[in-house]
PDB file of C-alpha atoms in Angstrom:
ATOM      1  CA  MET A   1       0.000   0.000   0.000  1.00 75.00           C
ATOM      2  CA  THR A   2       1.341   3.430  -0.939  1.00 81.00           C
ATOM      3  CA  PRO A   3       1.614   5.845   1.994  1.00 84.00           C
ATOM      4  CA  THR A   4      -0.628   8.904   1.826  1.00 87.00           C
ATOM      5  CA  PRO A   5       0.973  12.152   2.963  1.00 90.00           C
ATOM      6  CA  LYS A   6      -1.011  14.297   5.372  1.00 88.00           C
ATOM      7  CA  LEU A   7      -1.149  18.083   5.009  1.00 87.00           C
ATOM      8  CA  ASP A   8       0.426  19.360   8.220  1.00 93.00           C
ATOM      9  CA  VAL A   9       2.019  22.774   7.695  1.00 94.00           C
ATOM     10  CA  PHE A  10       1.659  26.028   5.814  1.00 93.00           C
ATOM     11  CA  GLY A  11       4.809  28.112   5.781  1.00 94.00           C
ATOM     12  CA  LEU A  12       5.488  31.787   5.186  1.00 95.00           C
ATOM     13  CA  ILE A  13       8.928  33.197   4.476  1.00 95.00           C
ATOM     14  CA  VAL A  14       9.147  36.677   5.950  1.00 95.00           C
ATOM     15  CA  ALA A  15      11.536  39.592   5.533  1.00 95.00           C
ATOM     16  CA  ASP A  16      10.736  41.085   8.958  1.00 97.00           C
ATOM     17  CA  MET A  17       9.567  38.590  11.580  1.00 97.00           C
ATOM     18  CA  ALA A  18       8.249  41.183  14.043  1.00 97.00           C
ATOM     19  CA  ALA A  19       6.237  43.022  11.370  1.00 97.00           C
ATOM     20  CA  SER A  20       4.720  39.808  10.035  1.00 97.00           C
ATOM     21  CA  LEU A  21       3.837  38.477  13.475  1.00 98.00           C
ATOM     22  CA  ALA A  22       2.212  41.801  14.410  1.00 97.00           C
ATOM     23  CA  PHE A  23      -0.006  41.562  11.319  1.00 97.00           C
ATOM     24  CA  TYR A  24      -1.111  37.991  12.037  1.00 97.00           C
ATOM     25  CA  ARG A  25      -1.684  38.725  15.720  1.00 97.00           C
ATOM     26  CA  ARG A  26      -4.234  41.339  14.591  1.00 96.00           C
ATOM     27  CA  LEU A  27      -6.063  38.478  12.875  1.00 96.00           C
ATOM     28  CA  GLY A  28      -6.228  36.530  16.125  1.00 95.00           C
ATOM     29  CA  LEU A  29      -3.456  33.979  15.711  1.00 95.00           C
ATOM     30  CA  PRO A  30      -2.029  32.831  19.057  1.00 94.00           C
ATOM     31  CA  ILE A  31       1.541  34.033  18.512  1.00 96.00           C
ATOM     32  CA  PRO A  32       3.680  34.375  21.656  1.00 92.00           C
ATOM     33  CA  ASP A  33       4.813  37.928  22.437  1.00 91.00           C
ATOM     34  CA  ASN A  34       8.438  36.802  22.763  1.00 94.00           C
ATOM     35  CA  ALA A  35       8.575  35.370  19.216  1.00 97.00           C
ATOM     36  CA  ASP A  36       9.338  38.623  17.376  1.00 97.00           C
ATOM     37  CA  SER A  37      13.097  38.086  17.180  1.00 96.00           C
ATOM     38  CA  ALA A  38      13.007  34.329  16.537  1.00 96.00           C
ATOM     39  CA  PRO A  39      14.222  33.028  13.163  1.00 97.00           C
ATOM     40  CA  HIS A  40      11.457  30.360  13.130  1.00 97.00           C
ATOM     41  CA  VAL A  41       7.994  30.466  14.706  1.00 97.00           C
ATOM     42  CA  GLU A  42       5.305  27.755  14.736  1.00 96.00           C
ATOM     43  CA  VAL A  43       1.667  28.584  15.430  1.00 96.00           C
ATOM     44  CA  PRO A  44      -0.891  25.831  16.069  1.00 94.00           C
ATOM     45  CA  LEU A  45      -4.067  26.074  14.005  1.00 92.00           C
ATOM     46  CA  PRO A  46      -7.450  24.400  14.469  1.00 88.00           C
ATOM     47  CA  GLY A  47      -7.570  20.847  13.203  1.00 89.00           C
ATOM     48  CA  GLY A  48      -3.966  20.134  14.092  1.00 91.00           C
ATOM     49  CA  LEU A  49      -2.414  22.168  11.267  1.00 93.00           C
ATOM     50  CA  ARG A  50       0.436  24.587  11.879  1.00 95.00           C
ATOM     51  CA  LEU A  51       1.453  27.891  10.329  1.00 96.00           C
ATOM     52  CA  LEU A  52       5.215  28.418  10.217  1.00 96.00           C
ATOM     53  CA  PHE A  53       7.049  31.697   9.879  1.00 96.00           C
ATOM     54  CA  ASP A  54      10.691  31.599   8.774  1.00 96.00           C
ATOM     55  CA  THR A  55      13.009  34.476   8.038  1.00 96.00           C
ATOM     56  CA  VAL A  56      14.697  34.697   4.652  1.00 95.00           C
ATOM     57  CA  GLU A  57      17.991  34.047   6.448  1.00 95.00           C
ATOM     58  CA  THR A  58      16.641  30.819   7.962  1.00 95.00           C
ATOM     59  CA  ILE A  59      15.561  29.516   4.563  1.00 94.00           C
ATOM     60  CA  ARG A  60      18.856  30.491   2.959  1.00 94.00           C
ATOM     61  CA  SER A  61      20.743  28.643   5.718  1.00 95.00           C
ATOM     62  CA  PHE A  62      19.709  25.359   4.081  1.00 94.00           C
ATOM     63  CA  ASP A  63      18.772  26.611   0.581  1.00 95.00           C
ATOM     64  CA  PRO A  64      21.337  29.261  -0.352  1.00 94.00           C
ATOM     65  CA  ALA A  65      19.829  29.721  -3.812  1.00 94.00           C
ATOM     66  CA  TRP A  66      16.322  30.516  -2.506  1.00 92.00           C
ATOM     67  CA  GLU A  67      14.736  33.553  -4.149  1.00 90.00           C
ATOM     68  CA  PRO A  68      11.254  34.957  -3.603  1.00 86.00           C
ATOM     69  CA  ALA A  69       8.671  34.242  -6.281  1.00 83.00           C
ATOM     70  CA  ASN A  70       8.118  37.005  -8.770  1.00 84.00           C
ATOM     71  CA  GLY A  71       5.172  37.878 -10.958  1.00 80.00           C
ATOM     72  CA  GLY A  72       2.492  37.811  -8.272  1.00 78.00           C
ATOM     73  CA  ALA A  73       1.240  35.566  -5.505  1.00 79.00           C
ATOM     74  CA  ARG A  74       0.267  31.982  -6.241  1.00 79.00           C
ATOM     75  CA  MET A  75      -1.497  31.284  -2.958  1.00 86.00           C
ATOM     76  CA  SER A  76      -3.095  33.158  -0.083  1.00 91.00           C
ATOM     77  CA  LEU A  77      -4.392  32.624   3.410  1.00 94.00           C
ATOM     78  CA  ALA A  78      -8.087  33.218   4.103  1.00 96.00           C
ATOM     79  CA  PHE A  79      -9.706  34.078   7.423  1.00 96.00           C
ATOM     80  CA  ALA A  80     -13.388  33.379   8.075  1.00 96.00           C
ATOM     81  CA  CYS A  81     -15.176  36.227   9.811  1.00 97.00           C
ATOM     82  CA  ALA A  82     -18.311  35.930  11.937  1.00 96.00           C
ATOM     83  CA  SER A  83     -20.358  38.289   9.749  1.00 97.00           C
ATOM     84  CA  PRO A  84     -20.176  40.520   6.683  1.00 97.00           C
ATOM     85  CA  ALA A  85     -19.880  43.517   9.012  1.00 97.00           C
ATOM     86  CA  GLU A  86     -16.810  41.935  10.635  1.00 97.00           C
ATOM     87  CA  VAL A  87     -15.143  41.673   7.206  1.00 97.00           C
ATOM     88  CA  ASP A  88     -15.625  45.424   6.805  1.00 98.00           C
ATOM     89  CA  THR A  89     -14.445  46.186  10.341  1.00 97.00           C
ATOM     90  CA  ILE A  90     -11.293  44.058  10.204  1.00 97.00           C
ATOM     91  CA  HIS A  91     -10.416  45.360   6.741  1.00 98.00           C
ATOM     92  CA  ALA A  92     -10.827  48.953   7.941  1.00 98.00           C
ATOM     93  CA  GLU A  93      -8.759  48.314  11.095  1.00 97.00           C
ATOM     94  CA  LEU A  94      -5.901  46.744   9.115  1.00 97.00           C
ATOM     95  CA  VAL A  95      -5.872  49.562   6.559  1.00 98.00           C
ATOM     96  CA  ALA A  96      -5.979  52.167   9.362  1.00 98.00           C
ATOM     97  CA  ALA A  97      -2.975  50.406  10.921  1.00 97.00           C
ATOM     98  CA  GLY A  98      -1.030  50.941   7.691  1.00 97.00           C
ATOM     99  CA  TYR A  99      -1.504  47.659   5.861  1.00 97.00           C
ATOM    100  CA  ARG A 100      -2.348  47.782   2.144  1.00 97.00           C
ATOM    101  CA  SER A 101      -5.755  46.839   0.854  1.00 98.00           C
ATOM    102  CA  HIS A 102      -5.787  44.797  -2.340  1.00 97.00           C
ATOM    103  CA  LEU A 103      -9.569  44.384  -2.608  1.00 97.00           C
ATOM    104  CA  ALA A 104     -11.934  46.567  -0.617  1.00 98.00           C
ATOM    105  CA  PRO A 105     -14.871  44.669   0.896  1.00 98.00           C
ATOM    106  CA  PHE A 106     -17.501  43.656  -1.643  1.00 98.00           C
ATOM    107  CA  ASP A 107     -20.416  41.251  -1.980  1.00 98.00           C
ATOM    108  CA  ALA A 108     -19.077  38.443  -4.158  1.00 97.00           C
ATOM    109  CA  PHE A 109     -21.232  36.554  -6.621  1.00 97.00           C
ATOM    110  CA  TRP A 110     -20.426  33.305  -4.767  1.00 96.00           C
ATOM    111  CA  GLY A 111     -22.346  34.484  -1.701  1.00 97.00           C
ATOM    112  CA  GLN A 112     -19.671  35.963   0.547  1.00 97.00           C
ATOM    113  CA  ARG A 113     -18.611  39.377   1.779  1.00 98.00           C
ATOM    114  CA  TYR A 114     -14.992  39.378   0.676  1.00 97.00           C
ATOM    115  CA  ALA A 115     -11.884  41.547   0.995  1.00 98.00           C
ATOM    116  CA  THR A 116      -8.128  41.149   0.603  1.00 97.00           C
ATOM    117  CA  VAL A 117      -5.343  42.861   2.542  1.00 97.00           C
ATOM    118  CA  LEU A 118      -1.631  42.378   1.880  1.00 96.00           C
ATOM    119  CA  ASP A 119       0.609  41.247   4.729  1.00 96.00           C
ATOM    120  CA  PRO A 120       3.997  42.977   5.221  1.00 96.00           C
ATOM    121  CA  ASP A 121       5.600  40.718   2.592  1.00 93.00           C
ATOM    122  CA  GLY A 122       2.866  41.363   0.033  1.00 92.00           C
ATOM    123  CA  ASN A 123       1.069  38.030   0.509  1.00 93.00           C
ATOM    124  CA  PRO A 124      -2.690  38.305  -0.034  1.00 95.00           C
ATOM    125  CA  VAL A 125      -4.784  37.597   3.040  1.00 96.00           C
ATOM    126  CA  ASP A 126      -8.483  37.181   2.370  1.00 97.00           C
ATOM    127  CA  LEU A 127     -11.272  38.021   4.793  1.00 97.00           C
ATOM    128  CA  PHE A 128     -14.681  36.500   4.158  1.00 97.00           C
ATOM    129  CA  ALA A 129     -18.099  35.813   5.638  1.00 97.00           C
ATOM    130  CA  ARG A 130     -21.227  34.224   4.254  1.00 97.00           C
ATOM    131  CA  LEU A 131     -23.865  36.705   3.089  1.00 97.00           C
ATOM    132  CA  GLY A 132     -27.367  36.443   4.450  1.00 85.00           C
TER     133      GLY A 132
END
């Protein structure tokens, strides 16, 4: 029988650990306060998954040729909100805190209130809630 791999981790490579962790703390992730200067941070997620943050230097310590992707993002993280109004509120709070909006909140044809904000490294982070 062929083994079946299990999805366990999502990883982000960050230029500035403290800035990235501050952004994701605003979205409610349980990131320890003393993690800002760490080269590697693991955050437990519901369902047993983990979100990893690694500095560019950490990645280059074992992959010296690593370069960031160019030409746009190929994946994003998405955060479920409790209501359409919460999408608007969180989007507004992040933008007021200096983060860049990519898509202002809108009612999507697939039945969600939807918005996208860019994290400090330019990764899209979606906010959504079911309409109605």
